Amino acid sequence: MHIRTLTAADAEIYRELRLLSLRKSPEAFLSSYESESKLSIVTTRIRLEPSDDRFTLGAFDDKEKLVGMVTFFRENRPKINHKAHVYSVYVHPDARKQGLGRLLMLELISRAKVMPGLEILTLTLTSTNLPAKKLYESLGFICYGTEPKAMKLGEAYLDEDLMTLPLSPEL
């Protein structure tokens, strides 16, 4: 297994895993399979191109298949550019229980810690996603609130937990 930053050249394999994630776990993402499947591959390429404030990490198995991903996005407005957000964490069902989610998050956190002026990572997750919450808490994330009815999937409402990780000990 290895982890690297995805680029526009990875758009096709990323799109395949992204659509699978939306199909298999619709409750875990704000986007939907229906809306993302309509996006062009050009849009996906543009979104994947890394910058100082945005990147997507991919985890690859021994056969070079993309089996996990996580996206980092740093705010660029001056009053809030001390914060960044973690989005779209997903590990293929066949690759779970191997610590890939942890490895992806550790790599993201490691990169975030060396970014000048970056103080806080945030993320949200469906309140019922206990395995993910356990992972994030083990990495030092703290739940600071719950947004009731944050998402509506069909006729069901889902709450979301809001979590934060201070990137330096004094925070």
mmCIF file of C-alpha atoms in Angstrom:
data_model
loop_
_atom_site.group_PDB
_atom_site.id
_atom_site.type_symbol
_atom_site.label_atom_id
_atom_site.label_comp_id
_atom_site.label_asym_id
_atom_site.label_seq_id
_atom_site.Cartn_x
_atom_site.Cartn_y
_atom_site.Cartn_z
ATOM 1 C CA MET A 1 0.000 0.000 0.000
ATOM 2 C CA HIS A 2 1.143 3.506 -0.698
ATOM 3 C CA ILE A 3 -0.347 6.994 -0.527
ATOM 4 C CA ARG A 4 0.227 9.869 -2.893
ATOM 5 C CA THR A 5 -1.368 13.108 -4.021
ATOM 6 C CA LEU A 6 -3.810 12.616 -6.869
ATOM 7 C CA THR A 7 -3.568 14.826 -9.949
ATOM 8 C CA ALA A 8 -5.653 15.514 -13.024
ATOM 9 C CA ALA A 9 -4.106 12.400 -14.602
ATOM 10 C CA ASP A 10 -5.929 10.318 -11.960
ATOM 11 C CA ALA A 11 -9.375 11.678 -12.825
ATOM 12 C CA GLU A 12 -10.771 8.448 -14.264
ATOM 13 C CA ILE A 13 -9.751 6.197 -11.375
ATOM 14 C CA TYR A 14 -10.781 8.831 -8.830
ATOM 15 C CA ARG A 15 -14.187 9.236 -10.468
ATOM 16 C CA GLU A 16 -14.745 5.482 -10.373
ATOM 17 C CA LEU A 17 -14.049 5.300 -6.620
ATOM 18 C CA ARG A 18 -15.966 8.521 -5.929
ATOM 19 C CA LEU A 19 -19.098 7.238 -7.685
ATOM 20 C CA LEU A 20 -18.802 3.922 -5.849
ATOM 21 C CA SER A 21 -18.596 5.772 -2.530
ATOM 22 C CA LEU A 22 -21.729 7.758 -3.330
ATOM 23 C CA ARG A 23 -23.609 4.630 -4.398
ATOM 24 C CA LYS A 24 -22.515 2.449 -1.466
ATOM 25 C CA SER A 25 -22.605 5.092 1.289
ATOM 26 C CA PRO A 26 -25.028 7.867 0.301
ATOM 27 C CA GLU A 27 -25.520 8.815 3.944
ATOM 28 C CA ALA A 28 -21.833 9.667 4.324
ATOM 29 C CA PHE A 29 -21.636 12.442 1.726
ATOM 30 C CA LEU A 30 -23.498 15.652 0.994
ATOM 31 C CA SER A 31 -23.172 15.082 -2.723
ATOM 32 C CA SER A 32 -25.172 12.400 -4.491
ATOM 33 C CA TYR A 33 -24.399 9.752 -7.082
ATOM 34 C CA GLU A 34 -26.964 11.323 -9.410
ATOM 35 C CA SER A 35 -25.384 14.776 -9.362
ATOM 36 C CA GLU A 36 -21.744 13.636 -9.476
ATOM 37 C CA SER A 37 -22.317 11.128 -12.275
ATOM 38 C CA LYS A 38 -23.394 14.044 -14.483
ATOM 39 C CA LEU A 39 -20.122 15.915 -13.996
ATOM 40 C CA SER A 40 -17.733 15.802 -16.905
ATOM 41 C CA ILE A 41 -14.319 14.218 -16.613
ATOM 42 C CA VAL A 42 -12.895 17.678 -17.343
ATOM 43 C CA THR A 43 -14.556 19.000 -14.179
ATOM 44 C CA THR A 44 -13.097 16.092 -12.225
ATOM 45 C CA ARG A 45 -9.626 16.813 -13.635
ATOM 46 C CA ILE A 46 -9.901 20.469 -12.595
ATOM 47 C CA ARG A 47 -11.051 19.537 -9.083
ATOM 48 C CA LEU A 48 -8.211 17.055 -8.655
ATOM 49 C CA GLU A 49 -5.401 19.405 -9.612
ATOM 50 C CA PRO A 50 -3.559 20.031 -6.332
ATOM 51 C CA SER A 51 -2.678 23.489 -5.051
ATOM 52 C CA ASP A 52 -1.243 24.962 -1.843
ATOM 53 C CA ASP A 53 -4.743 25.031 -0.351
ATOM 54 C CA ARG A 54 -6.344 21.901 -1.799
ATOM 55 C CA PHE A 55 -5.311 18.331 -2.499
ATOM 56 C CA THR A 56 -6.717 14.826 -2.592
ATOM 57 C CA LEU A 57 -4.722 11.896 -1.310
ATOM 58 C CA GLY A 58 -5.160 8.454 -2.789
ATOM 59 C CA ALA A 59 -4.300 5.101 -1.240
ATOM 60 C CA PHE A 60 -3.207 2.412 -3.690
ATOM 61 C CA ASP A 61 -3.020 -1.326 -3.142
ATOM 62 C CA ASP A 62 -0.195 -3.600 -4.310
ATOM 63 C CA LYS A 63 -1.772 -3.809 -7.777
ATOM 64 C CA GLU A 64 -1.825 0.012 -8.070
ATOM 65 C CA LYS A 65 -5.618 0.136 -7.697
ATOM 66 C CA LEU A 66 -7.014 3.242 -5.998
ATOM 67 C CA VAL A 67 -8.732 1.933 -2.860
ATOM 68 C CA GLY A 68 -8.971 4.994 -0.605
ATOM 69 C CA MET A 69 -9.148 8.762 -0.724
ATOM 70 C CA VAL A 70 -9.419 11.920 1.354
ATOM 71 C CA THR A 71 -9.610 15.586 0.324
ATOM 72 C CA PHE A 72 -8.066 18.587 2.107
ATOM 73 C CA PHE A 73 -9.365 22.114 1.562
ATOM 74 C CA ARG A 74 -7.932 25.204 3.270
ATOM 75 C CA GLU A 75 -9.941 28.369 3.569
ATOM 76 C CA ASN A 76 -8.401 31.277 1.645
ATOM 77 C CA ARG A 77 -10.278 34.230 3.127
ATOM 78 C CA PRO A 78 -7.981 36.104 5.553
ATOM 79 C CA LYS A 79 -10.218 35.865 8.622
ATOM 80 C CA ILE A 80 -10.567 32.092 8.364
ATOM 81 C CA ASN A 81 -7.453 30.854 6.567
ATOM 82 C CA HIS A 82 -6.181 29.426 9.851
ATOM 83 C CA LYS A 83 -8.714 26.604 9.239
ATOM 84 C CA ALA A 84 -8.873 23.709 6.791
ATOM 85 C CA HIS A 85 -11.447 21.008 6.194
ATOM 86 C CA VAL A 86 -11.316 17.269 5.605
ATOM 87 C CA TYR A 87 -13.786 15.970 3.008
ATOM 88 C CA SER A 88 -14.705 12.813 1.136
ATOM 89 C CA VAL A 89 -12.943 10.218 3.264
ATOM 90 C CA TYR A 90 -13.608 6.797 1.765
ATOM 91 C CA VAL A 91 -12.015 3.355 1.685
ATOM 92 C CA HIS A 92 -13.232 0.705 -0.764
ATOM 93 C CA PRO A 93 -15.168 -2.048 1.100
ATOM 94 C CA ASP A 94 -12.648 -4.689 -0.048
ATOM 95 C CA ALA A 95 -9.774 -2.699 1.463
ATOM 96 C CA ARG A 96 -11.279 -1.946 4.872
ATOM 97 C CA LYS A 97 -9.984 -3.204 8.217
ATOM 98 C CA GLN A 98 -6.375 -2.693 7.087
ATOM 99 C CA GLY A 99 -5.843 0.743 8.626
ATOM 100 C CA LEU A 100 -6.036 2.644 5.330
ATOM 101 C CA GLY A 101 -8.387 5.296 6.686
ATOM 102 C CA ARG A 102 -5.941 5.915 9.522
ATOM 103 C CA LEU A 103 -2.973 6.078 7.129
ATOM 104 C CA LEU A 104 -4.760 8.535 4.858
ATOM 105 C CA MET A 105 -5.717 10.753 7.788
ATOM 106 C CA LEU A 106 -2.222 10.591 9.309
ATOM 107 C CA GLU A 107 -0.700 11.696 5.995
ATOM 108 C CA LEU A 108 -3.200 14.535 5.663
ATOM 109 C CA ILE A 109 -2.591 15.675 9.251
ATOM 110 C CA SER A 110 1.176 15.470 8.751
ATOM 111 C CA ARG A 111 0.977 17.709 5.690
ATOM 112 C CA ALA A 112 -1.400 20.121 7.423
ATOM 113 C CA LYS A 113 0.895 20.535 10.432
ATOM 114 C CA VAL A 114 3.704 22.014 8.323
ATOM 115 C CA MET A 115 1.535 24.580 6.540
ATOM 116 C CA PRO A 116 2.355 28.088 7.774
ATOM 117 C CA GLY A 117 -0.480 29.656 9.744
ATOM 118 C CA LEU A 118 -2.738 26.606 9.656
ATOM 119 C CA GLU A 119 -4.084 25.966 13.156
ATOM 120 C CA ILE A 120 -7.228 23.843 12.911
ATOM 121 C CA LEU A 121 -8.621 20.927 10.890
ATOM 122 C CA THR A 122 -12.375 20.372 10.843
ATOM 123 C CA LEU A 123 -14.644 17.657 9.523
ATOM 124 C CA THR A 124 -18.239 16.537 9.753
ATOM 125 C CA LEU A 125 -19.654 13.047 9.755
ATOM 126 C CA THR A 126 -23.039 11.434 10.055
ATOM 127 C CA SER A 127 -23.676 10.912 13.772
ATOM 128 C CA THR A 128 -24.438 7.221 13.234
ATOM 129 C CA ASN A 129 -21.056 6.552 11.573
ATOM 130 C CA LEU A 130 -19.466 5.206 14.743
ATOM 131 C CA PRO A 131 -16.408 3.519 13.139
ATOM 132 C CA ALA A 132 -15.391 6.818 11.511
ATOM 133 C CA LYS A 133 -16.019 8.765 14.704
ATOM 134 C CA LYS A 134 -13.878 6.293 16.660
ATOM 135 C CA LEU A 135 -11.058 6.709 14.114
ATOM 136 C CA TYR A 136 -11.197 10.512 14.230
ATOM 137 C CA GLU A 137 -11.281 10.572 18.035
ATOM 138 C CA SER A 138 -8.248 8.253 18.143
ATOM 139 C CA LEU A 139 -6.410 10.824 16.002
ATOM 140 C CA GLY A 140 -7.245 13.630 18.442
ATOM 141 C CA PHE A 141 -10.358 15.118 16.846
ATOM 142 C CA ILE A 142 -12.890 16.449 19.342
ATOM 143 C CA CYS A 143 -16.649 16.605 18.748
ATOM 144 C CA TYR A 144 -17.777 20.165 19.469
ATOM 145 C CA GLY A 145 -21.394 19.837 18.444
ATOM 146 C CA THR A 146 -24.102 18.060 16.516
ATOM 147 C CA GLU A 147 -26.212 19.602 13.794
ATOM 148 C CA PRO A 148 -29.675 18.046 13.940
ATOM 149 C CA LYS A 149 -31.272 17.172 10.611
ATOM 150 C CA ALA A 150 -28.128 18.281 8.768
ATOM 151 C CA MET A 151 -28.959 16.087 5.795
ATOM 152 C CA LYS A 152 -32.123 14.642 4.314
ATOM 153 C CA LEU A 153 -31.802 11.341 2.487
ATOM 154 C CA GLY A 154 -35.149 10.447 0.995
ATOM 155 C CA GLU A 155 -37.567 10.974 3.863
ATOM 156 C CA ALA A 156 -34.991 10.339 6.607
ATOM 157 C CA TYR A 157 -33.093 13.089 8.375
ATOM 158 C CA LEU A 158 -29.507 12.530 9.461
ATOM 159 C CA ASP A 159 -27.637 14.426 12.159
ATOM 160 C CA GLU A 160 -24.009 15.377 11.672
ATOM 161 C CA ASP A 161 -21.273 15.592 14.285
ATOM 162 C CA LEU A 162 -18.846 18.491 13.914
ATOM 163 C CA MET A 163 -15.266 17.692 14.852
ATOM 164 C CA THR A 164 -12.066 19.690 15.144
ATOM 165 C CA LEU A 165 -8.373 18.947 15.568
ATOM 166 C CA PRO A 166 -6.000 21.630 16.874
ATOM 167 C CA LEU A 167 -2.718 21.353 14.966
ATOM 168 C CA SER A 168 -0.491 22.765 17.678
ATOM 169 C CA PRO A 169 -0.441 21.915 21.404
ATOM 170 C CA GLU A 170 -1.161 25.468 22.558
ATOM 171 C CA LEU A 171 -4.548 25.591 20.793
#
